[in-house]
mmCIF file of C-alpha atoms in Angstrom:
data_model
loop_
_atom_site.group_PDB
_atom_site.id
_atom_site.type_symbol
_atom_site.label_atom_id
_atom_site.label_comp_id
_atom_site.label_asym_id
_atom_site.label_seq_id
_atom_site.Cartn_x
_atom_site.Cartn_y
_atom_site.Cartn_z
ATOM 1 C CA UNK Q 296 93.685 86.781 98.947
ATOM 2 C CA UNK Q 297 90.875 89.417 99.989
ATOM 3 C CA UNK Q 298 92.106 93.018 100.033
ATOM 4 C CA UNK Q 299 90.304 96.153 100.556
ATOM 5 C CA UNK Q 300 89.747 99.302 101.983
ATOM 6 C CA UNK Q 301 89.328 99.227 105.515
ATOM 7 C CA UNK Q 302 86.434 98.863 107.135
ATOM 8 C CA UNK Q 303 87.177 101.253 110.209
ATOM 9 C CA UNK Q 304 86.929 104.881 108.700
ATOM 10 C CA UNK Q 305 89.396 106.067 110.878
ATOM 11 C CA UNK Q 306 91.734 104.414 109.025
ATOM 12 C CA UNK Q 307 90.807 105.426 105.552
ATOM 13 C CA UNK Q 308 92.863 108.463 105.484
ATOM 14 C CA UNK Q 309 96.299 106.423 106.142
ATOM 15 C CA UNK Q 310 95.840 103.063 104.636
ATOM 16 C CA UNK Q 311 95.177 101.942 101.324
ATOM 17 C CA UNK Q 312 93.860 98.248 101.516
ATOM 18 C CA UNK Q 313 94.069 95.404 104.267
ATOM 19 C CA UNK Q 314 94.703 92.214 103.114
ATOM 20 C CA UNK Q 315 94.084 88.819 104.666
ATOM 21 C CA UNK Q 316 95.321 85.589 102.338
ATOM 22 C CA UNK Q 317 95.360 82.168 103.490
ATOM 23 C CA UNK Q 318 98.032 79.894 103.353
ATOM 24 C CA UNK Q 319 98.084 78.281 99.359
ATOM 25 C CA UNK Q 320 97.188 74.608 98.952
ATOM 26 C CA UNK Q 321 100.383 74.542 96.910
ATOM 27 C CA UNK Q 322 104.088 75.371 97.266
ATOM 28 C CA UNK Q 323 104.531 77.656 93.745
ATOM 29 C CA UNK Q 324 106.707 76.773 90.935
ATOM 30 C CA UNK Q 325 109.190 78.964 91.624
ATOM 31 C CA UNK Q 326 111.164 79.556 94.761
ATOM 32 C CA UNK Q 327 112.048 83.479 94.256
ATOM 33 C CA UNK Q 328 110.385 86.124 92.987
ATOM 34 C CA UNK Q 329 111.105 89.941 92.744
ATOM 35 C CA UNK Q 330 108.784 91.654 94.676
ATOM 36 C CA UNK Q 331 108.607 95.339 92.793
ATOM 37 C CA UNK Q 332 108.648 98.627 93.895
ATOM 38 C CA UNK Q 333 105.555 100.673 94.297
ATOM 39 C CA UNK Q 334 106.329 103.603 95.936
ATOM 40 C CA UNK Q 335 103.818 102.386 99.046
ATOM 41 C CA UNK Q 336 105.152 101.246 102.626
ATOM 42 C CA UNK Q 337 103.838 97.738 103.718
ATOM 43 C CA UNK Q 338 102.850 96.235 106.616
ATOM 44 C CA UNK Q 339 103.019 92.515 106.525
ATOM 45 C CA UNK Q 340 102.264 89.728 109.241
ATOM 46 C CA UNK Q 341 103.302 86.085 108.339
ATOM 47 C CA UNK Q 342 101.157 83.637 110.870
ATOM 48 C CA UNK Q 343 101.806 79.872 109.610
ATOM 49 C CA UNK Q 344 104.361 79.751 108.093
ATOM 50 C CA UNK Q 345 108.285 80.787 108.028
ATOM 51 C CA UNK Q 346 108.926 84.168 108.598
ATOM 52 C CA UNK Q 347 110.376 86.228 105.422
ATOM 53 C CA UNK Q 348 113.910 85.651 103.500
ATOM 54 C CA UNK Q 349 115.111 88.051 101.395
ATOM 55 C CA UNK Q 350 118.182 87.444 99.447
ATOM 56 C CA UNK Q 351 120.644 90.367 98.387
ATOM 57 C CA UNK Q 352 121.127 89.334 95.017
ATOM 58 C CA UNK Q 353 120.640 85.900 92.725
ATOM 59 C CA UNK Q 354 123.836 84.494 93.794
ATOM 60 C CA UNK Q 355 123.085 84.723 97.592
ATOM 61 C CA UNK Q 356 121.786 81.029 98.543
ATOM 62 C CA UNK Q 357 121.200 81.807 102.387
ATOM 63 C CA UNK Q 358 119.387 85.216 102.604
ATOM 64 C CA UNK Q 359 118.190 87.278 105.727
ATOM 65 C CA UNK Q 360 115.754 85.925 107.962
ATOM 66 C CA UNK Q 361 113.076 88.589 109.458
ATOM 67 C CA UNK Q 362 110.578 89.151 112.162
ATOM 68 C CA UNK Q 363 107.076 87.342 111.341
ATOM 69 C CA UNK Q 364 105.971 90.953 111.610
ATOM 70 C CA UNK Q 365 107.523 93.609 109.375
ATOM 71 C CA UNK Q 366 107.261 97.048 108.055
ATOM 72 C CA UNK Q 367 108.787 97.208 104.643
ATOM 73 C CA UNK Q 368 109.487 100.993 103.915
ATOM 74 C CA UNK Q 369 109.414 102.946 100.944
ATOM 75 C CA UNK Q 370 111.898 101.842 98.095
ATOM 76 C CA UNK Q 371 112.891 102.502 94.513
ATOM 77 C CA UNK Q 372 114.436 98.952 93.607
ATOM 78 C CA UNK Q 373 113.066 95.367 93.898
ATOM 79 C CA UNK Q 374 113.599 92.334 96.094
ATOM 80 C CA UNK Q 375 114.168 88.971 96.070
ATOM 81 C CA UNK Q 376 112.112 87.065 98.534
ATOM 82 C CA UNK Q 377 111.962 83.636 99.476
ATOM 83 C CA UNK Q 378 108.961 82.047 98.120
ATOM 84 C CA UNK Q 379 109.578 78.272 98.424
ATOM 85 C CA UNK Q 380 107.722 77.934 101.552
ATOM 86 C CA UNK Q 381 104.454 80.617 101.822
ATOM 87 C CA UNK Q 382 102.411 81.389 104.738
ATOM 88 C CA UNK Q 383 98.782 83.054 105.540
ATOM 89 C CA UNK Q 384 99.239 86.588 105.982
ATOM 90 C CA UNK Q 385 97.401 89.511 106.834
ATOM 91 C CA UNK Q 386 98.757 93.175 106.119
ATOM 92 C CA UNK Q 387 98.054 96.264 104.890
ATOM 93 C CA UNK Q 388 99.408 99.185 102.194
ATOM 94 C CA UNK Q 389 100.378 102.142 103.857
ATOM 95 C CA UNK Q 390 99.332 105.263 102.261
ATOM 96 C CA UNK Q 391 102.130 109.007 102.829
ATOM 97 C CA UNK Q 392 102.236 109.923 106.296
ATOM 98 C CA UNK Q 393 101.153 106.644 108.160
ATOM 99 C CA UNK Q 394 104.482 106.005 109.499
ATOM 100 C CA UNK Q 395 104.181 109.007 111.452
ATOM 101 C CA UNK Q 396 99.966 108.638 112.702
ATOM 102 C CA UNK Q 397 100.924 104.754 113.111
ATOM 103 C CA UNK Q 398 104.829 104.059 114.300
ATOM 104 C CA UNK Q 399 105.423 107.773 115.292
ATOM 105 C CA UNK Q 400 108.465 108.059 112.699
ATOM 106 C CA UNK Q 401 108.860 109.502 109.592
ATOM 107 C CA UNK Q 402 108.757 107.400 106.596
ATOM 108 C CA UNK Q 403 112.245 108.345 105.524
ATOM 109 C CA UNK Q 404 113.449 106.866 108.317
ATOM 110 C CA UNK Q 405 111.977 103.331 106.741
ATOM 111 C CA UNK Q 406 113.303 103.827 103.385
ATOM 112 C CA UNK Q 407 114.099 100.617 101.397
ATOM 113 C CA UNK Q 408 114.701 98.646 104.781
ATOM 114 C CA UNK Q 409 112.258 96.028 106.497
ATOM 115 C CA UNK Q 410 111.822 96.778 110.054
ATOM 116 C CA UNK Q 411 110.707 94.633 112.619
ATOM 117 C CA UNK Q 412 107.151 95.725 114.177
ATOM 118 C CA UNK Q 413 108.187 95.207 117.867
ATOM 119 C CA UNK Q 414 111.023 98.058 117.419
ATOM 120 C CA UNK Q 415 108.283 100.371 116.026
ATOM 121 C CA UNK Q 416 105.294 99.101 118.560
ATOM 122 C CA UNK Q 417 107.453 96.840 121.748
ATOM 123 C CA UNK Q 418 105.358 93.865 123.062
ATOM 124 C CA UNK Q 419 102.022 95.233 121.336
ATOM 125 C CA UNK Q 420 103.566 93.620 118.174
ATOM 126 C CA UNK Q 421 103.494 90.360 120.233
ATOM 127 C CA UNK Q 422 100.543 90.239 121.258
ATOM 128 C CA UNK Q 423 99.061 91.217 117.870
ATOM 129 C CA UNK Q 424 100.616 87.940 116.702
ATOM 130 C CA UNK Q 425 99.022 86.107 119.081
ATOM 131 C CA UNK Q 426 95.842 86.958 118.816
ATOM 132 C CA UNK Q 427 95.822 86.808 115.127
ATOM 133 C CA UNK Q 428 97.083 83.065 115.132
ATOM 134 C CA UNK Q 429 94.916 81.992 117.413
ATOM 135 C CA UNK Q 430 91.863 82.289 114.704
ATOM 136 C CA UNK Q 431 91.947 80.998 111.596
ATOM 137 C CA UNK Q 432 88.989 82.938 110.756
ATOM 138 C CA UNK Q 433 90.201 85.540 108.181
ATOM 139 C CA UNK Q 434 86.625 88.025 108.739
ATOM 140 C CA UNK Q 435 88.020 87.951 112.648
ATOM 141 C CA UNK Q 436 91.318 88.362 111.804
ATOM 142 C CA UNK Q 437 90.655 91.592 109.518
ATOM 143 C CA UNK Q 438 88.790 92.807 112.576
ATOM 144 C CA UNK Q 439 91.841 92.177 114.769
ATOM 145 C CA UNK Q 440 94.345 93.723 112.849
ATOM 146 C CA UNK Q 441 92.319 96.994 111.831
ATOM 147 C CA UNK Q 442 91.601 97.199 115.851
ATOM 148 C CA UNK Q 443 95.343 97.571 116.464
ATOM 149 C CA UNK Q 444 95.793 99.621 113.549
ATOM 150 C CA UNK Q 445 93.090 101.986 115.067
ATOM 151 C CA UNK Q 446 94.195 101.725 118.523
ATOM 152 C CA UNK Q 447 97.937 102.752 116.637
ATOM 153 C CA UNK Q 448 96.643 106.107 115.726
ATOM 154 C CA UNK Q 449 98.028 109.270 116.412
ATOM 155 C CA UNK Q 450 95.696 112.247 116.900
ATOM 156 C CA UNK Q 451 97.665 113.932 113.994
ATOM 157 C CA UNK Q 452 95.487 116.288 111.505
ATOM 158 C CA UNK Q 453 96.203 115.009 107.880
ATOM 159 C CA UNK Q 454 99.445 115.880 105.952
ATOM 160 C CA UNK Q 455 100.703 119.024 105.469
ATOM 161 C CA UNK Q 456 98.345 120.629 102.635
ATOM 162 C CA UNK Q 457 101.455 121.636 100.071
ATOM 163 C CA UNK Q 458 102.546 117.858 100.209
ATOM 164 C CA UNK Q 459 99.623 116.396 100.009
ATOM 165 C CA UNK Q 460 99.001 118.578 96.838
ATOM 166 C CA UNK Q 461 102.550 117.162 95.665
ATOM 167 C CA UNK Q 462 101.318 114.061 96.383
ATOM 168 C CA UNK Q 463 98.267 114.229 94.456
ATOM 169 C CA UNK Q 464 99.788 115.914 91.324
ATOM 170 C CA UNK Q 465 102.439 113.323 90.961
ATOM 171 C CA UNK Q 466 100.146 110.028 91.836
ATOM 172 C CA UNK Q 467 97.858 111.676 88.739
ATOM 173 C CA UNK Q 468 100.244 112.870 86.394
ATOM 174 C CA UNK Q 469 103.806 112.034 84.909
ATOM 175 C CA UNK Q 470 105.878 115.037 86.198
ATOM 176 C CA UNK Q 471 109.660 115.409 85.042
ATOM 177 C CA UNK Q 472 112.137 117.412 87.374
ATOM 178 C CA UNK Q 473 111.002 120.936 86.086
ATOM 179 C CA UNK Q 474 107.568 120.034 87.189
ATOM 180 C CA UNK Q 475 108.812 119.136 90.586
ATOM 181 C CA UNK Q 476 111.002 122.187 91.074
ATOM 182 C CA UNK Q 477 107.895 123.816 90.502
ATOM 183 C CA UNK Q 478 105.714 122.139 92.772
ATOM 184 C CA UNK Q 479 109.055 122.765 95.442
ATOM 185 C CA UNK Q 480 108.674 126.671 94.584
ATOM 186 C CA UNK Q 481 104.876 126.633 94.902
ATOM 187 C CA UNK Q 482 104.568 125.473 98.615
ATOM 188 C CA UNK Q 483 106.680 128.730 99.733
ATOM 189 C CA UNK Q 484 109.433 126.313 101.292
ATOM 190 C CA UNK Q 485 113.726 125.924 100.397
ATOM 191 C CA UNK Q 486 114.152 123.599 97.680
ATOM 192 C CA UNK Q 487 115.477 121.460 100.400
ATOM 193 C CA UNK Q 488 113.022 122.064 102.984
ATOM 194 C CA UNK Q 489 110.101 121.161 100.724
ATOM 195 C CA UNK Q 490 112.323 117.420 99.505
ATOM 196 C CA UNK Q 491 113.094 116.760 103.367
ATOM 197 C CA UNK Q 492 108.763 117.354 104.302
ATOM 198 C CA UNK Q 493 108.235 115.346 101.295
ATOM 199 C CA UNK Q 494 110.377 112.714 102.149
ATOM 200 C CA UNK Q 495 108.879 112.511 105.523
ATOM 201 C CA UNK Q 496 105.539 111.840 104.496
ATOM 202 C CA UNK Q 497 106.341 108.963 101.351
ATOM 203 C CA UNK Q 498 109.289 107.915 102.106
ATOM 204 C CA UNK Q 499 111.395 108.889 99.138
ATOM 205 C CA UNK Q 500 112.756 112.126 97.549
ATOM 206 C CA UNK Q 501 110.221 113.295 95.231
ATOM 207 C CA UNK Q 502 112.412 112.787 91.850
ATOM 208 C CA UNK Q 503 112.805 108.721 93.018
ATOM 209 C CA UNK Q 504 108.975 108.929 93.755
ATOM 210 C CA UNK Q 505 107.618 109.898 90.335
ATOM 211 C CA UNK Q 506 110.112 107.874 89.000
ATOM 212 C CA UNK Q 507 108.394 104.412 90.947
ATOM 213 C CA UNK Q 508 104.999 105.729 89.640
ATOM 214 C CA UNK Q 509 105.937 106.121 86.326
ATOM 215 C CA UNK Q 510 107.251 102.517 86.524
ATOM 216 C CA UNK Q 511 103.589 101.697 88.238
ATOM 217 C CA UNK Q 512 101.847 103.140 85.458
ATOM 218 C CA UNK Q 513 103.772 101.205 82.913
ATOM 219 C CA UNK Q 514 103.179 98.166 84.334
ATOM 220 C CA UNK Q 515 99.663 98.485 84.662
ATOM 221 C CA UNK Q 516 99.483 99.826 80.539
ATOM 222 C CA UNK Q 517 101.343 96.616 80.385
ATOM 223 C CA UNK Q 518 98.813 94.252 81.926
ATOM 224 C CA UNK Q 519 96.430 95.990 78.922
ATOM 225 C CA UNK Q 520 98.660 95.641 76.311
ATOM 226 C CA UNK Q 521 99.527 91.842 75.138
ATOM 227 C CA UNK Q 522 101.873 92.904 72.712
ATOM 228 C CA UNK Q 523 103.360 96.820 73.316
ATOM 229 C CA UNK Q 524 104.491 98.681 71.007
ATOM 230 C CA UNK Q 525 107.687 99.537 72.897
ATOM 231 C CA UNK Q 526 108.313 102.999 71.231
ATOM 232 C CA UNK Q 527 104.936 104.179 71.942
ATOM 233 C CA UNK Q 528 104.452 102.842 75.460
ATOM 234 C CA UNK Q 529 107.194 104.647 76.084
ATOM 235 C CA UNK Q 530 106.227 108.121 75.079
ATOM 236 C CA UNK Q 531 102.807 107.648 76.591
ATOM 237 C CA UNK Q 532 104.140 106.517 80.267
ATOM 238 C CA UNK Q 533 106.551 109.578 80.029
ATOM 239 C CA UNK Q 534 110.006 108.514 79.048
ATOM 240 C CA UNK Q 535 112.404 109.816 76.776
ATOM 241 C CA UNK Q 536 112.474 106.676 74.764
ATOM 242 C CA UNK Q 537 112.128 103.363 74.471
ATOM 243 C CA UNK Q 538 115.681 102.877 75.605
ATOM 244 C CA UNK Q 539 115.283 105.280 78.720
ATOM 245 C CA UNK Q 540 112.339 102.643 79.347
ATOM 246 C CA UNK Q 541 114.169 99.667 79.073
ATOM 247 C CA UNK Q 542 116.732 101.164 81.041
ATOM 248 C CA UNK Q 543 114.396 102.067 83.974
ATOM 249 C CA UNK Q 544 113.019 98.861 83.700
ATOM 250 C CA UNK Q 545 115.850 96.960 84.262
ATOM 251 C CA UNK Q 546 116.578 99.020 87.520
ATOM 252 C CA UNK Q 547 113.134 98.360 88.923
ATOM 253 C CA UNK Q 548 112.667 94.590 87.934
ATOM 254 C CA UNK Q 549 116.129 93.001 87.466
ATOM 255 C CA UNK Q 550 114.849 92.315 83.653
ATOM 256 C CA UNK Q 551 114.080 92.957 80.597
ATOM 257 C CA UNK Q 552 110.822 94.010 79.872
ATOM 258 C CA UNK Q 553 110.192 91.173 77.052
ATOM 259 C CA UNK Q 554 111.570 88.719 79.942
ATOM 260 C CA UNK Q 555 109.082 90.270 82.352
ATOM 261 C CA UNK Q 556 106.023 89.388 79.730
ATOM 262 C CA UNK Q 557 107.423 86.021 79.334
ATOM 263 C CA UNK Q 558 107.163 85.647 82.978
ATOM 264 C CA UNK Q 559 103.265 85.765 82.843
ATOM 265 C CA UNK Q 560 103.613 87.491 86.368
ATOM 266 C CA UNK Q 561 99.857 86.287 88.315
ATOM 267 C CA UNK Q 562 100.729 89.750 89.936
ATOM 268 C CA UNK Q 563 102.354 92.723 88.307
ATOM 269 C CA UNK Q 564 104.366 93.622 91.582
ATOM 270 C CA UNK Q 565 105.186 90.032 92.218
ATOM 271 C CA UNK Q 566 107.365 88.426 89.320
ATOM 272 C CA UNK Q 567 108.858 84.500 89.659
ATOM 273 C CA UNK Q 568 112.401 84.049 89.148
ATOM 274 C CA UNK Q 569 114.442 81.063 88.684
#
């Protein structure tokens, strides 16, 4: 899979990376996995193969069937996807506020739900599909996807400068409640004014959001650390514990976080199940 920035500038300010991946050689080992959350929005296009299943827990053996094209919004929990049968994609990380210079909604409005593309964008969505199946090229079909993503944009002027400052400080920096109640008082809004803006632009409150990026930054100390001390790790990604950690950790993955290594996940955000 290639992912990257975009090449369109325009674009830079709402989206994080494009990707374009082929369709594997191979079925994978494992049928499920539990796609993590991130605290991003994703826009995903399936083009050759089924169209995403998600199931609502490990007992379900039918799932939901989706669009080929989907938004998945904002969420603090994980999913189980279908993996048994993969497709080429192309798609794209959404960076705060793109639901609104993109779809035209807010982002809370996406929260932890996967939205079909032609209720956000009507027939354009359709004839996005089309034209990306009709290549197999993947350098055309980055081109063809960051066109519509261009031609998508709203003449909107950046987020709103206290949020984006929220934004920043928590994407940089473990914050704990206090910190955030600060951050609230600091941009000269209502406690509740300042969570509803917030929530606009990323999707989730901003306690669930530095929550997901604590979780982000553990995994990647994680993917450094072969064998964690678990005490430690803890106290430097910002918990209370180790047991506040394992606790978190179940919420976010479904597992431990010794069943997690086991897993040898070829993606942190992507973990096989049985």
């Amino acid at each position: 899979m290639s992912a990257d920035a975009p090449s369109l500038p325009e674009l830079r300010p709402w989206i994080e990376q494009v990707w374009v991946s082929a369709r594997p050689a191979a079925a994978p080992a494992h049928a499920r996995e539990h796609s993590l959350p991130s605290g991003a929005m994703h826009l995903a296009i399936r083009l050759d193969g089924p169209p995403l299943r998600l199931y609502a827990d490990a007992a379900d053996r039918v799932g939901r069937v989706y669009s080929p094209a989907v938004v998945g919004g904002a969420r603090a929990s994980y999913c189980i996807k279908d993996t048994s049968l993969p497709a080429a994609s192309v798609g794209a990380v959404l960076r705060p506020g793109a639901a609104l210079a993109l779809f035209g909604v807010s982002a809370a409005e996406l929260e932890g739900a996967h939205t079909d593309l032609r209720d956000l964008c009507g027939a354009q969505a359709d004839d996005l599909y089309e034209r990306l199946a009709a290549t197999a090229d993947p350098v055309r079909r980055r081109a063809v996807f960051e066109r519509f993503l261009r031609a998508r944009l709203r003449p909107l002027h950046g987020l709103d400068p206290q949020i984006a400052d929220a934004l920043h400080r928590l994407q940089h920096e473990p914050i704990g409640a206090a910190g955030i109640a600060a951050l609230a008082q600091g941009s000269g809004r209502s406690h509740r004014h300042f969570i509803a803006r917030f929530r606009q632009a990323a999707g989730l409150a901003p306690k669930r959001y530095a929550r997901v990026l604590r979780f982000k930054r553990l995994l990647t100390a994680l993917s450094a650390t072969p064998r964690p001390g678990w005490a430690q790790l803890a106290l430097d990604a910002g918990y209370f514990d180790q047991s506040h950690l394992i606790r978190e950790f179940r919420e976010f993955t479904g597992v431990s976080p010794r069943e997690y290594l086991a897993a040898a996940a070829a993606s942190a955000h992507h973990l096989p199940v049985a």
